Amino acid sequence: MSIIYLDNSATTAALPEVVTAMKEMLAENYGNPSSLHGLGIRAEKALGEARRQVAGLIGARPTEIYFTSGGTEANNWALRGLARARRRQGRHLITTAIEHPSILVTCRRLEADGFEVTYLPPDPRGVIRLADLEAALREDTILVSVMSVNNEVGSRQPVADIARLVHSRSQAVLHVDHIQGYGKIPLNCQEAGIDLMSLSGHKIHGPKGVGALYIKEGLRLEPLLLGGDQETGRRAGTENTAGIAGFGVAAHLAATGFAERTARMQEIKLELARRLVAEIPGAVINGPAPEEGAPNILNISFPGVRAEVLIHMLEQRGIYVSTGSACHSRRESASHVLQALHLERWRQDGAIRISLGALNTPAEIDPTVTAFKECVQELWAL
Ligand SMILES: Cc1ncc(COP(=O)(O)O)c(C=O)c1O
């Protein structure tokens, strides 16, 4: 049975070019970038190329890109590293109530360590209000951390407006978790005025376990990992050269044909949204209106249908989707994002996330809608 994979916000398939680049690093270009011999120098060159490729997509300088073990490490490093570096200037941080656990749990730890965190609530579309941010900014605010795209409902924060506000009204540093937005929405860190930005390889058809933190030139940030002097002494540990090379190729491919690819995702998403709502009575979209959110994420509920049940029925037909977010979909508790949107309980329990990637095609729309319709009707008949 051929499958239709619609869970690209959880993770994506590595593209063939990515796999080829990784194989080469593992089998042939396997030197340690710190070694002084030819193999080491070749590996170091491959890292430099990947740094350029990853930087290119966000308008950063390659020297501002620091490779990490993924998005989670990048988020931990940004928050903890900045808090430690600025603890004498202030102990207040601002974030949103709908961030990824790698931000929220890190904030809880910082609170236990004596920092104070303000969690901004989203409006019903999953977007924070600038007036709330303005009211929360204080003299002792050292960091504002917001996600560019929410991983569960696809809402987009007005990052450029947020940056303007933060920099005009405070001394705080702005961190953006761009892990779901990278390769999906255009965002230039220099033009937008972003100081720190987290990225991850496996959401853009690169490998898992590799990511990056963009650190604006001159910004002081304490390291998270101590040891050797890799990554110019800011992040110790022998580099994951194969993963980094694969991430670089994935970023390069995401930059190539960016506009056409994201437009295609958006078209597929809009058509899926339109047909599911039109053809399944009572279906409702959660979060932003489809045309407002990220081009690839659609969150939808059907009355009287529990998400877990529908997901398993769809899988039997070869359609792969998820509940709110794969990261905590195995837990019983409701999604903190859907709770923060104050959705009725049935919508929270029934929320299905459809997320598109570079490999999805319009030909998948028809069989997907048919499968949803048949599964929901079957459940209603029970
Ligand atoms: C918004 C967001 N931030 C951070 C992460 C964590 O990234 P990684 O899986 O690379 O650790 C994810 C992954 O789902 C995410 O969606």
Short mmCIF file of C-alpha atoms and ligand atoms in Angstrom, two decimals:
data_model
loop_
_atom_site.label_atom_id
_atom_site.label_comp_id
_atom_site.label_asym_id
_atom_site.label_seq_id
_atom_site.Cartn_x
_atom_site.Cartn_y
_atom_site.Cartn_z
CA MET A 1 0.00 0.00 0.00
CA SER A 2 1.41 3.39 -0.92
CA ILE A 3 1.32 5.89 1.89
CA ILE A 4 0.38 9.54 2.03
CA TYR A 5 2.63 11.15 4.63
CA LEU A 6 1.04 14.23 6.16
CA ASP A 7 3.04 14.46 9.40
CA ASN A 8 5.91 16.63 8.19
CA SER A 9 5.84 18.91 11.23
CA ALA A 10 6.80 15.90 13.34
CA THR A 11 9.59 14.97 10.97
CA THR A 12 10.32 14.63 7.27
CA ALA A 13 11.90 12.06 4.96
CA ALA A 14 15.50 12.88 4.11
CA LEU A 15 15.84 13.83 0.45
CA PRO A 16 18.09 11.60 -1.74
CA GLU A 17 20.69 14.40 -2.10
CA VAL A 18 20.85 14.62 1.70
CA VAL A 19 21.41 10.89 2.04
CA THR A 20 24.16 10.98 -0.60
CA ALA A 21 25.98 13.81 1.17
CA MET A 22 25.71 12.03 4.53
CA LYS A 23 26.98 8.73 3.13
CA GLU A 24 29.99 10.47 1.69
CA MET A 25 30.82 12.03 5.05
CA LEU A 26 30.45 8.72 6.89
CA ALA A 27 32.36 6.52 4.45
CA GLU A 28 34.90 8.75 2.73
CA ASN A 29 35.14 12.23 4.21
CA TYR A 30 35.23 10.85 7.74
CA GLY A 31 38.04 12.94 9.23
CA ASN A 32 37.72 14.87 12.47
CA PRO A 33 37.44 18.56 11.53
CA SER A 34 39.92 19.33 14.33
CA SER A 35 42.63 17.07 12.81
CA LEU A 36 45.44 18.84 11.05
CA HIS A 37 45.86 16.35 8.19
CA GLY A 38 44.14 16.35 4.83
CA LEU A 39 41.10 14.36 5.94
CA GLY A 40 40.53 16.75 8.82
CA ILE A 41 40.82 19.74 6.52
CA ARG A 42 38.34 18.20 4.07
CA ALA A 43 35.84 17.61 6.87
CA GLU A 44 36.34 21.18 8.12
CA LYS A 45 35.64 22.43 4.59
CA ALA A 46 32.40 20.43 4.47
CA LEU A 47 31.33 22.09 7.74
CA GLY A 48 32.09 25.50 6.25
CA GLU A 49 29.97 24.73 3.21
CA ALA A 50 27.06 23.57 5.41
CA ARG A 51 27.40 26.72 7.53
CA ARG A 52 27.02 28.85 4.38
CA GLN A 53 24.03 26.83 3.23
CA VAL A 54 22.22 26.98 6.58
CA ALA A 55 22.99 30.70 6.99
CA GLY A 56 21.81 31.51 3.46
CA LEU A 57 18.18 30.71 4.13
CA ILE A 58 17.92 33.25 6.99
CA GLY A 59 20.26 35.96 5.72
CA ALA A 60 22.88 35.29 8.42
CA ARG A 61 26.65 35.33 8.13
CA PRO A 62 28.09 31.79 8.16
CA THR A 63 30.17 32.77 11.21
CA GLU A 64 26.93 33.40 13.11
CA ILE A 65 25.77 29.76 12.74
CA TYR A 66 26.65 27.27 15.52
CA PHE A 67 25.73 23.64 14.98
CA THR A 68 23.93 21.77 17.74
CA SER A 69 22.38 18.34 18.34
CA GLY A 70 19.01 19.67 17.18
CA GLY A 71 16.35 22.25 17.82
CA THR A 72 15.94 21.28 21.45
CA GLU A 73 19.60 21.98 22.25
CA ALA A 74 19.46 25.26 20.31
CA ASN A 75 16.43 26.38 22.36
CA ASN A 76 17.99 25.28 25.66
CA TRP A 77 21.25 27.00 24.81
CA ALA A 78 19.60 30.27 23.74
CA LEU A 79 17.58 30.59 26.95
CA ARG A 80 20.01 29.22 29.51
CA GLY A 81 23.09 30.72 27.86
CA LEU A 82 21.55 34.18 27.67
CA ALA A 83 20.08 34.02 31.19
CA ARG A 84 23.49 33.11 32.58
CA ALA A 85 25.29 35.78 30.54
CA ARG A 86 22.89 38.56 31.62
CA ARG A 87 21.84 37.52 35.12
CA ARG A 88 23.41 40.64 36.57
CA GLN A 89 21.42 42.92 34.24
CA GLY A 90 18.05 41.40 35.02
CA ARG A 91 16.13 38.26 35.84
CA HIS A 92 12.97 38.66 33.77
CA LEU A 93 12.12 36.76 30.58
CA ILE A 94 9.06 36.87 28.33
CA THR A 95 7.77 34.05 26.16
CA THR A 96 4.39 32.77 24.95
CA ALA A 97 2.08 30.15 26.41
CA ILE A 98 2.17 28.13 23.17
CA GLU A 99 5.91 27.51 22.78
CA HIS A 100 7.42 24.09 22.25
CA PRO A 101 8.26 22.13 25.43
CA SER A 102 11.98 22.72 24.80
CA ILE A 103 11.26 26.39 25.57
CA LEU A 104 8.55 26.00 28.22
CA VAL A 105 10.33 23.37 30.30
CA THR A 106 13.56 25.37 30.11
CA CYS A 107 11.64 28.42 31.34
CA ARG A 108 10.28 26.41 34.28
CA ARG A 109 13.83 25.44 35.19
CA LEU A 110 14.94 29.06 34.97
CA GLU A 111 12.07 30.01 37.29
CA ALA A 112 13.31 27.41 39.78
CA ASP A 113 16.74 29.03 39.48
CA GLY A 114 15.39 32.46 40.47
CA PHE A 115 14.35 33.99 37.15
CA GLU A 116 10.86 35.32 36.51
CA VAL A 117 9.02 34.42 33.31
CA THR A 118 5.94 36.07 31.78
CA TYR A 119 3.93 33.78 29.48
CA LEU A 120 1.95 35.80 26.94
CA PRO A 121 -1.47 34.32 26.08
CA PRO A 122 -2.41 33.89 22.40
CA ASP A 123 -5.60 35.24 20.84
CA PRO A 124 -8.07 32.64 19.43
CA ARG A 125 -6.00 32.45 16.23
CA GLY A 126 -2.84 31.53 18.15
CA VAL A 127 -1.19 34.94 17.79
CA ILE A 128 0.07 37.08 20.67
CA ARG A 129 -1.06 40.70 21.03
CA LEU A 130 1.66 43.34 20.70
CA ALA A 131 -0.05 45.38 23.43
CA ASP A 132 0.43 42.46 25.85
CA LEU A 133 4.10 42.26 24.95
CA GLU A 134 4.53 45.99 25.37
CA ALA A 135 2.89 45.86 28.79
CA ALA A 136 5.10 42.93 29.85
CA LEU A 137 8.44 44.54 28.89
CA ARG A 138 10.35 45.81 31.91
CA GLU A 139 13.68 47.40 32.68
CA ASP A 140 15.00 44.07 33.93
CA THR A 141 13.72 42.03 30.94
CA ILE A 142 16.75 40.29 29.47
CA LEU A 143 15.14 38.02 26.89
CA VAL A 144 12.00 37.71 24.77
CA SER A 145 11.54 34.30 23.12
CA VAL A 146 8.81 33.67 20.52
CA MET A 147 8.26 30.99 17.92
CA SER A 148 7.86 32.11 14.28
CA VAL A 149 5.38 29.29 13.52
CA ASN A 150 3.47 27.21 16.04
CA ASN A 151 4.03 23.49 15.52
CA GLU A 152 0.47 22.45 16.41
CA VAL A 153 -1.82 24.95 14.70
CA GLY A 154 0.56 26.74 12.32
CA SER A 155 -0.10 30.24 13.66
CA ARG A 156 2.56 32.82 12.74
CA GLN A 157 3.80 35.46 15.15
CA PRO A 158 4.49 38.95 13.75
CA VAL A 159 8.23 38.56 14.33
CA ALA A 160 9.37 41.80 12.67
CA ASP A 161 6.84 43.86 14.67
CA ILE A 162 7.84 42.03 17.84
CA ALA A 163 11.52 42.81 17.14
CA ARG A 164 10.79 46.50 16.59
CA LEU A 165 8.87 46.70 19.84
CA VAL A 166 11.44 44.78 21.88
CA HIS A 167 14.38 46.84 20.59
CA SER A 168 12.64 50.21 20.86
CA ARG A 169 11.23 49.67 24.36
CA SER A 170 13.85 47.54 26.11
CA GLN A 171 17.40 46.26 26.32
CA ALA A 172 16.15 42.68 25.90
CA VAL A 173 17.53 40.18 23.42
CA LEU A 174 15.08 38.59 20.96
CA HIS A 175 15.20 34.83 20.42
CA VAL A 176 13.06 33.20 17.73
CA ASP A 177 12.32 29.46 17.63
CA HIS A 178 12.22 29.25 13.83
CA ILE A 179 12.20 25.46 13.73
CA GLN A 180 8.77 25.16 12.10
CA GLY A 181 9.15 28.31 10.00
CA TYR A 182 12.56 27.52 8.51
CA GLY A 183 12.12 26.76 4.80
CA LYS A 184 8.38 27.49 5.05
CA ILE A 185 8.12 31.25 5.58
CA PRO A 186 10.71 33.87 4.57
CA LEU A 187 12.45 35.40 7.59
CA ASN A 188 15.71 37.33 7.38
CA CYS A 189 17.30 37.59 10.83
CA GLN A 190 19.27 40.74 10.04
CA GLU A 191 16.38 42.61 8.40
CA ALA A 192 13.95 41.50 11.10
CA GLY A 193 16.30 42.39 13.97
CA ILE A 194 16.61 38.94 15.54
CA ASP A 195 19.47 38.21 17.95
CA LEU A 196 19.14 34.45 18.40
CA MET A 197 17.38 31.93 16.20
CA SER A 198 16.93 28.16 16.59
CA LEU A 199 16.86 25.81 13.60
CA SER A 200 16.50 22.06 13.14
CA GLY A 201 17.50 19.72 10.30
CA HIS A 202 14.76 17.12 10.35
CA LYS A 203 11.83 19.46 9.65
CA ILE A 204 13.30 20.41 6.26
CA HIS A 205 14.05 16.95 4.83
CA GLY A 206 17.44 16.81 6.54
CA PRO A 207 18.58 14.40 9.26
CA LYS A 208 17.39 14.19 12.87
CA GLY A 209 19.70 15.08 15.74
CA VAL A 210 21.24 18.13 14.10
CA GLY A 211 20.27 21.78 14.31
CA ALA A 212 21.80 25.19 14.71
CA LEU A 213 21.66 28.32 16.77
CA TYR A 214 22.14 31.63 14.99
CA ILE A 215 23.92 34.00 17.36
CA LYS A 216 24.12 37.57 16.16
CA GLU A 217 27.71 38.73 15.88
CA GLY A 218 28.95 40.24 19.14
CA LEU A 219 26.19 38.81 21.34
CA ARG A 220 27.45 37.31 24.59
CA LEU A 221 26.05 33.88 25.37
CA GLU A 222 27.42 31.36 27.86
CA PRO A 223 28.08 27.93 26.39
CA LEU A 224 25.86 25.03 27.36
CA LEU A 225 28.35 22.28 26.55
CA LEU A 226 31.87 22.63 27.90
CA GLY A 227 34.97 20.86 26.67
CA GLY A 228 36.93 21.22 23.45
CA ASP A 229 37.10 24.36 21.37
CA GLN A 230 34.81 23.25 18.52
CA GLU A 231 32.45 25.87 17.06
CA THR A 232 34.99 28.58 17.94
CA GLY A 233 34.87 27.51 21.57
CA ARG A 234 31.16 28.11 22.00
CA ARG A 235 29.84 24.56 21.69
CA ALA A 236 32.13 21.69 22.66
CA GLY A 237 32.00 18.19 21.17
CA THR A 238 33.23 16.57 17.96
CA GLU A 239 30.93 17.79 15.24
CA ASN A 240 28.25 15.50 13.77
CA THR A 241 29.84 15.96 10.36
CA ALA A 242 27.48 13.69 8.41
CA GLY A 243 24.43 15.24 10.03
CA ILE A 244 25.71 18.75 9.48
CA ALA A 245 26.52 18.09 5.82
CA GLY A 246 23.03 16.62 5.35
CA PHE A 247 21.47 19.61 7.10
CA GLY A 248 23.43 21.94 4.80
CA VAL A 249 22.21 20.18 1.65
CA ALA A 250 18.63 20.21 2.97
CA ALA A 251 18.87 23.96 3.64
CA HIS A 252 20.29 24.53 0.16
CA LEU A 253 17.45 22.53 -1.42
CA ALA A 254 14.88 24.40 0.70
CA ALA A 255 16.27 27.70 -0.56
CA THR A 256 16.14 26.55 -4.17
CA GLY A 257 12.65 27.08 -5.56
CA PHE A 258 11.45 28.34 -2.16
CA ALA A 259 8.56 30.42 -3.49
CA GLU A 260 7.15 27.74 -5.79
CA ARG A 261 7.42 25.00 -3.17
CA THR A 262 5.77 26.97 -0.39
CA ALA A 263 3.06 28.15 -2.80
CA ARG A 264 2.36 24.53 -3.74
CA MET A 265 2.12 23.52 -0.06
CA GLN A 266 -0.24 26.42 0.56
CA GLU A 267 -2.44 25.42 -2.40
CA ILE A 268 -2.68 21.83 -1.19
CA LYS A 269 -3.41 22.99 2.35
CA LEU A 270 -6.13 25.43 1.28
CA GLU A 271 -7.81 22.84 -0.90
CA LEU A 272 -7.69 20.23 1.89
CA ALA A 273 -9.16 22.75 4.33
CA ARG A 274 -11.87 23.84 1.92
CA ARG A 275 -12.95 20.31 1.02
CA LEU A 276 -12.80 18.84 4.53
CA VAL A 277 -14.96 21.66 5.88
CA ALA A 278 -17.37 21.52 2.93
CA GLU A 279 -17.70 17.76 2.77
CA ILE A 280 -17.71 16.73 6.45
CA PRO A 281 -20.57 18.40 8.36
CA GLY A 282 -19.43 20.21 11.50
CA ALA A 283 -15.70 20.10 10.71
CA VAL A 284 -13.88 23.12 12.18
CA ILE A 285 -10.40 24.50 11.69
CA ASN A 286 -8.45 25.19 14.89
CA GLY A 287 -6.11 28.17 15.14
CA PRO A 288 -5.60 30.67 12.33
CA ALA A 289 -7.69 30.83 9.17
CA PRO A 290 -6.00 28.55 6.61
CA GLU A 291 -4.80 31.46 4.47
CA GLU A 292 -3.23 33.21 7.48
CA GLY A 293 -1.18 30.42 9.01
CA ALA A 294 2.00 28.70 7.86
CA PRO A 295 1.65 27.23 4.36
CA ASN A 296 1.97 23.65 5.55
CA ILE A 297 0.03 23.17 8.81
CA LEU A 298 -3.70 22.55 9.17
CA ASN A 299 -5.38 21.65 12.47
CA ILE A 300 -8.95 20.39 12.26
CA SER A 301 -11.59 18.72 14.47
CA PHE A 302 -14.69 16.70 13.61
CA PRO A 303 -17.65 16.56 16.02
CA GLY A 304 -17.97 13.35 18.01
CA VAL A 305 -14.61 12.03 16.79
CA ARG A 306 -11.59 11.42 19.03
CA ALA A 307 -8.28 12.15 17.34
CA GLU A 308 -6.46 8.96 18.38
CA VAL A 309 -9.21 6.76 16.97
CA LEU A 310 -9.35 8.62 13.67
CA ILE A 311 -5.57 8.58 13.32
CA HIS A 312 -5.44 4.79 13.57
CA MET A 313 -8.27 4.36 11.07
CA LEU A 314 -6.55 6.70 8.65
CA GLU A 315 -3.28 4.83 9.05
CA GLN A 316 -5.01 1.63 7.98
CA ARG A 317 -5.75 3.45 4.73
CA GLY A 318 -2.17 4.61 4.37
CA ILE A 319 -2.75 8.21 5.53
CA TYR A 320 -0.31 9.43 8.20
CA VAL A 321 -1.35 12.42 10.31
CA SER A 322 -1.01 13.22 14.01
CA THR A 323 -2.78 14.69 16.98
CA GLY A 324 -1.73 18.22 17.98
CA SER A 325 1.96 17.55 18.12
CA ALA A 326 3.99 14.38 17.85
CA CYS A 327 6.26 15.54 20.65
CA HIS A 328 3.69 14.88 23.32
CA SER A 329 0.94 13.07 21.48
CA ARG A 330 1.68 9.89 23.41
CA ARG A 331 0.75 11.64 26.61
CA GLU A 332 -2.80 11.62 27.82
CA SER A 333 -2.94 15.29 28.80
CA ALA A 334 -4.54 17.74 26.41
CA SER A 335 -2.34 19.96 24.29
CA HIS A 336 -1.19 23.11 26.09
CA VAL A 337 -1.56 24.98 22.79
CA LEU A 338 -5.20 24.03 22.22
CA GLN A 339 -5.91 24.76 25.89
CA ALA A 340 -4.35 28.21 25.54
CA LEU A 341 -6.67 28.86 22.57
CA HIS A 342 -9.61 28.05 24.91
CA LEU A 343 -11.14 25.62 22.44
CA GLU A 344 -14.16 23.62 23.51
CA ARG A 345 -13.18 20.24 24.94
CA TRP A 346 -14.44 18.21 21.94
CA ARG A 347 -12.27 20.27 19.61
CA GLN A 348 -9.21 19.69 21.78
CA ASP A 349 -9.89 15.95 21.98
CA GLY A 350 -10.53 15.69 18.26
CA ALA A 351 -7.75 17.87 16.91
CA ILE A 352 -5.90 16.35 13.99
CA ARG A 353 -2.80 17.99 12.57
CA ILE A 354 -2.16 17.66 8.86
CA SER A 355 1.32 18.93 7.98
CA LEU A 356 2.79 19.09 4.51
CA GLY A 357 6.34 18.86 3.25
CA ALA A 358 8.25 19.29 0.02
CA LEU A 359 7.25 15.84 -1.23
CA ASN A 360 3.47 16.22 -1.07
CA THR A 361 1.54 16.60 -4.31
CA PRO A 362 -1.94 17.82 -5.31
CA ALA A 363 -2.72 14.24 -6.39
CA GLU A 364 -2.85 13.33 -2.70
CA ILE A 365 -5.76 15.66 -1.96
CA ASP A 366 -8.53 13.50 -3.35
CA PRO A 367 -7.60 10.21 -1.63
CA THR A 368 -6.98 12.09 1.63
CA VAL A 369 -10.39 13.78 1.65
CA THR A 370 -12.10 10.52 0.71
CA ALA A 371 -10.35 8.66 3.54
CA PHE A 372 -11.26 11.35 6.09
CA LYS A 373 -14.89 11.32 4.94
CA GLU A 374 -15.24 7.55 5.05
CA CYS A 375 -13.51 7.20 8.44
CA VAL A 376 -15.54 9.97 10.09
CA GLN A 377 -18.79 8.55 8.69
CA GLU A 378 -17.84 5.08 9.92
CA LEU A 379 -17.26 6.49 13.41
CA TRP A 380 -20.52 8.39 13.35
CA ALA A 381 -22.36 5.21 12.36
CA LEU A 382 -21.05 3.33 15.43
C1 LIG B 1 8.60 24.61 17.36
C2 LIG B 1 9.59 23.54 17.70
N1 LIG B 1 10.64 23.85 18.48
C3 LIG B 1 11.56 22.92 18.80
C4 LIG B 1 11.48 21.62 18.37
C5 LIG B 1 12.53 20.64 18.76
O1 LIG B 1 13.40 20.35 17.69
P1 LIG B 1 14.22 18.98 17.64
O2 LIG B 1 13.24 17.90 17.34
O3 LIG B 1 15.22 19.17 16.53
O4 LIG B 1 14.89 18.82 18.95
C6 LIG B 1 10.39 21.25 17.57
C7 LIG B 1 10.22 19.85 17.13
O5 LIG B 1 9.14 19.34 17.03
C8 LIG B 1 9.43 22.25 17.23
O6 LIG B 1 8.37 21.94 16.47
#
